[in-house]
Amino acid sequence: MTESPTVFPVCIAGTGSYVPERILTNAELAARVDTSDEWIVTRTGIRERRIAAENEFTSHMATHAARKALEDAGLSAADLELIIVATITPDTPTPATACYVQQNIGASKAVAFDISAACSGFLYAMKMAKRLIASGAFNNAIVIGAEKLSHITNWEDRATCVLFGDGAGAAVLRRAQPGEGAVLATEMGTDGSLTHILNVPGGGTACPITAANVNNHLATLTMLGKEVFKHAVTRMKEAAEIVIERAGLKPEDIACVIPHQANQRIIDAIADRLAVPNDRVFMNLHKYGNTSAAAIAIALDEAHRTGAFKRGDHIVMVVFGAGLTWAAAAVRW
Ligand code: COA
């Protein structure tokens, strides 16, 4: 997609994140399925992940993250105009999880809806929010990535259950004042010929929820891991290069790359291909695993709060997910 001219510059004014208390370690998983801490760490880099309580829904995690992001941005919920939640694990098929968040935080003036773009959802939402603010339609927005992947994980499948976790992250976007940062360039892409390599086959109209379908694990994530790996590296590298160039930057200008937190080997391969030193690549997947749409949002918040970049620095976020979908954003902080 090409970038249309921005009317108003748009900045990221604040971030927030939340992960559930319960830690599920590799050792605990090894007691359930035929795997080992050594296999998981070597193949993925993941050491533990967070699992939401049974009565803790996606909207609850999204709400915690949203409150923190609003506080960081110094924006009151009453003044919030737009809420977009990116999720593949909504509280309910309808209404949207964003509507529950609106109620929870008291943002009665805000328009609220969800988008479904799997792990790419947060950056898809960010691009939409950016354009809506840049066009003058809204003054501000919160974009939230929130997932309860434990709900759609097949806990008997060692090839997938070691990868995923739960959590939420959020970012407040608003019209930027002179001298403030800006979302400089964004890129999104989709390849619908690859729907089969990563999906949840059941639970929709194609394969409704029945007892038999649930017993056959059709309501949980299935994946052709090697295929996903290959496409992830290619697409993320291309998307990152596009936004770096579109922003008028070079790889050496990037203070921090925040990639989708799916697999350390994928991240290393992208850092290599982009020629960005490893110490400029932010990673927290050892603590949380892959939390889909939440992953990049949580990583952005942690990178921001731990000082991985400072005001005026250029950062690049880049993601991929089921669909296949991918997206990237270059931001001056
Ligand atoms: N523990 C131990 N062994 C496991 C295992 C586990 N958790 N999961 C798979 N294996 C086994 C396989 O059964 C296979 O055994 P075999 O050789 O006897 O058949 C062997 O390990 C190798 O499996 P393979 O799938 O080839 O491993 P891999 O090196 O491709 O790594 C992934 C598997 C899933 C870690 C890797 O493909 C990957 O990360 N893909 C991308 C996944 C992703 O990012 N998904 C989210 C997208 S948003």
Short mmCIF file of N, CA, C and O in Angstrom, two decimals, residues 62-108:
data_model
loop_
_atom_site.label_atom_id
_atom_site.label_comp_id
_atom_site.label_asym_id
_atom_site.label_seq_id
_atom_site.Cartn_x
_atom_site.Cartn_y
_atom_site.Cartn_z
N ALA A 62 -7.02 -6.02 28.18
CA ALA A 62 -6.99 -4.81 27.34
C ALA A 62 -7.25 -3.56 28.19
O ALA A 62 -6.63 -2.51 27.98
N THR A 63 -8.15 -3.68 29.13
CA THR A 63 -8.51 -2.54 29.99
C THR A 63 -7.32 -2.10 30.85
O THR A 63 -7.02 -0.91 30.96
N HIS A 64 -6.63 -3.10 31.45
CA HIS A 64 -5.43 -2.76 32.26
C HIS A 64 -4.41 -2.01 31.41
O HIS A 64 -3.85 -1.00 31.82
N ALA A 65 -4.14 -2.55 30.21
CA ALA A 65 -3.14 -1.94 29.33
C ALA A 65 -3.57 -0.54 28.91
O ALA A 65 -2.76 0.40 28.87
N ALA A 66 -4.86 -0.39 28.60
CA ALA A 66 -5.37 0.91 28.15
C ALA A 66 -5.24 1.97 29.24
O ALA A 66 -4.84 3.11 28.96
N ARG A 67 -5.57 1.60 30.47
CA ARG A 67 -5.47 2.58 31.58
C ARG A 67 -4.04 3.07 31.73
O ARG A 67 -3.79 4.26 31.93
N LYS A 68 -3.08 2.14 31.62
CA LYS A 68 -1.67 2.54 31.76
C LYS A 68 -1.24 3.44 30.61
O LYS A 68 -0.49 4.39 30.80
N ALA A 69 -1.69 3.12 29.40
CA ALA A 69 -1.29 3.94 28.24
C ALA A 69 -1.89 5.34 28.33
O ALA A 69 -1.23 6.33 28.01
N LEU A 70 -3.14 5.43 28.79
CA LEU A 70 -3.78 6.75 28.93
C LEU A 70 -3.03 7.58 29.98
O LEU A 70 -2.79 8.78 29.79
N GLU A 71 -2.64 6.91 31.07
CA GLU A 71 -1.91 7.62 32.13
C GLU A 71 -0.56 8.11 31.58
O GLU A 71 -0.17 9.27 31.81
N ASP A 72 0.12 7.23 30.84
CA ASP A 72 1.42 7.61 30.27
C ASP A 72 1.28 8.79 29.31
O ASP A 72 2.16 9.65 29.22
N ALA A 73 0.15 8.83 28.61
CA ALA A 73 -0.08 9.90 27.62
C ALA A 73 -0.65 11.16 28.26
O ALA A 73 -0.75 12.20 27.59
N GLY A 74 -1.07 11.06 29.52
CA GLY A 74 -1.70 12.20 30.17
C GLY A 74 -3.03 12.55 29.54
O GLY A 74 -3.43 13.72 29.49
N LEU A 75 -3.75 11.52 29.05
CA LEU A 75 -5.04 11.75 28.40
C LEU A 75 -6.14 11.12 29.25
O LEU A 75 -6.02 9.97 29.68
N SER A 76 -7.20 11.86 29.50
CA SER A 76 -8.29 11.29 30.30
C SER A 76 -9.19 10.45 29.38
O SER A 76 -9.39 10.77 28.20
N ALA A 77 -9.72 9.36 29.93
CA ALA A 77 -10.60 8.48 29.14
C ALA A 77 -11.79 9.26 28.59
O ALA A 77 -12.28 8.97 27.49
N ALA A 78 -12.22 10.27 29.34
CA ALA A 78 -13.38 11.06 28.90
C ALA A 78 -13.09 11.82 27.60
O ALA A 78 -14.01 12.16 26.85
N ASP A 79 -11.81 12.07 27.33
CA ASP A 79 -11.44 12.81 26.11
C ASP A 79 -11.05 11.90 24.95
O ASP A 79 -10.70 12.38 23.87
N LEU A 80 -11.06 10.58 25.20
CA LEU A 80 -10.65 9.63 24.17
C LEU A 80 -11.74 9.55 23.09
O LEU A 80 -12.93 9.47 23.40
N GLU A 81 -11.31 9.53 21.82
CA GLU A 81 -12.29 9.58 20.72
C GLU A 81 -12.44 8.26 19.95
O GLU A 81 -13.44 8.06 19.26
N LEU A 82 -11.42 7.39 20.02
CA LEU A 82 -11.45 6.17 19.20
C LEU A 82 -10.73 5.04 19.92
O LEU A 82 -9.63 5.25 20.45
N ILE A 83 -11.34 3.86 19.93
CA ILE A 83 -10.71 2.67 20.54
C ILE A 83 -10.73 1.56 19.49
O ILE A 83 -11.81 1.18 19.01
N ILE A 84 -9.54 1.06 19.12
CA ILE A 84 -9.48 -0.09 18.22
C ILE A 84 -8.76 -1.22 18.96
O ILE A 84 -7.62 -1.04 19.40
N VAL A 85 -9.44 -2.34 19.10
CA VAL A 85 -8.81 -3.52 19.71
C VAL A 85 -8.51 -4.52 18.61
O VAL A 85 -9.39 -4.89 17.83
N ALA A 86 -7.25 -4.94 18.54
CA ALA A 86 -6.85 -6.00 17.61
C ALA A 86 -6.79 -7.30 18.40
O ALA A 86 -6.06 -7.39 19.39
N THR A 87 -7.58 -8.27 17.97
CA THR A 87 -7.60 -9.54 18.71
C THR A 87 -8.16 -10.65 17.83
O THR A 87 -8.97 -10.39 16.93
N ILE A 88 -7.69 -11.89 18.09
CA ILE A 88 -8.35 -13.06 17.49
C ILE A 88 -9.02 -13.89 18.58
O ILE A 88 -9.53 -14.97 18.32
N THR A 89 -9.00 -13.35 19.80
CA THR A 89 -9.65 -14.04 20.92
C THR A 89 -10.58 -13.07 21.64
O THR A 89 -10.36 -12.74 22.81
N PRO A 90 -11.61 -12.57 20.94
CA PRO A 90 -12.52 -11.61 21.58
C PRO A 90 -13.30 -12.24 22.72
O PRO A 90 -13.45 -13.46 22.76
N ASP A 91 -13.78 -11.40 23.64
CA ASP A 91 -14.62 -11.92 24.73
C ASP A 91 -15.83 -12.65 24.16
O ASP A 91 -16.21 -13.72 24.65
N THR A 92 -16.46 -12.04 23.14
CA THR A 92 -17.68 -12.57 22.53
C THR A 92 -17.59 -12.30 21.02
O THR A 92 -16.95 -11.33 20.61
N PRO A 93 -18.26 -13.15 20.18
CA PRO A 93 -18.24 -12.84 18.75
C PRO A 93 -18.80 -11.45 18.47
O PRO A 93 -18.31 -10.74 17.59
N THR A 94 -19.79 -11.07 19.18
CA THR A 94 -20.30 -9.70 19.11
C THR A 94 -20.98 -9.39 20.44
O THR A 94 -21.56 -10.29 21.04
N PRO A 95 -20.90 -8.20 21.03
CA PRO A 95 -20.22 -7.03 20.47
C PRO A 95 -18.69 -7.15 20.54
O PRO A 95 -18.15 -8.07 21.14
N ALA A 96 -18.06 -6.17 19.93
CA ALA A 96 -16.60 -6.15 19.87
C ALA A 96 -16.00 -5.99 21.27
O ALA A 96 -16.60 -5.34 22.15
N THR A 97 -14.83 -6.56 21.48
CA THR A 97 -14.12 -6.42 22.75
C THR A 97 -13.87 -4.94 23.07
O THR A 97 -13.88 -4.53 24.23
N ALA A 98 -13.66 -4.14 22.04
CA ALA A 98 -13.43 -2.70 22.25
C ALA A 98 -14.60 -2.03 22.98
O ALA A 98 -14.40 -1.06 23.70
N CYS A 99 -15.81 -2.56 22.78
CA CYS A 99 -16.99 -1.98 23.46
C CYS A 99 -16.92 -2.23 24.97
O CYS A 99 -17.28 -1.35 25.76
N TYR A 100 -16.45 -3.42 25.35
CA TYR A 100 -16.28 -3.69 26.79
C TYR A 100 -15.21 -2.78 27.37
O TYR A 100 -15.35 -2.28 28.49
N VAL A 101 -14.15 -2.58 26.62
CA VAL A 101 -13.07 -1.71 27.10
C VAL A 101 -13.59 -0.28 27.27
O VAL A 101 -13.31 0.38 28.27
N GLN A 102 -14.38 0.17 26.29
CA GLN A 102 -14.94 1.53 26.37
C GLN A 102 -15.71 1.71 27.68
O GLN A 102 -15.56 2.71 28.38
N GLN A 103 -16.54 0.71 27.99
CA GLN A 103 -17.34 0.75 29.22
C GLN A 103 -16.43 0.71 30.46
O GLN A 103 -16.59 1.49 31.39
N ASN A 104 -15.45 -0.19 30.44
CA ASN A 104 -14.57 -0.37 31.62
C ASN A 104 -13.79 0.89 31.95
O ASN A 104 -13.60 1.22 33.12
N ILE A 105 -13.29 1.58 30.92
CA ILE A 105 -12.43 2.75 31.22
C ILE A 105 -13.26 4.04 31.27
O ILE A 105 -12.74 5.09 31.62
N GLY A 106 -14.53 3.97 30.90
CA GLY A 106 -15.39 5.16 30.97
C GLY A 106 -15.11 6.15 29.85
O GLY A 106 -15.19 7.36 30.05
N ALA A 107 -14.82 5.61 28.65
CA ALA A 107 -14.55 6.50 27.50
C ALA A 107 -15.83 6.67 26.69
O ALA A 107 -15.92 6.25 25.53
N SER A 108 -16.82 7.30 27.31
CA SER A 108 -18.18 7.28 26.73
C SER A 108 -18.27 8.00 25.39
O SER A 108 -19.19 7.76 24.61
#
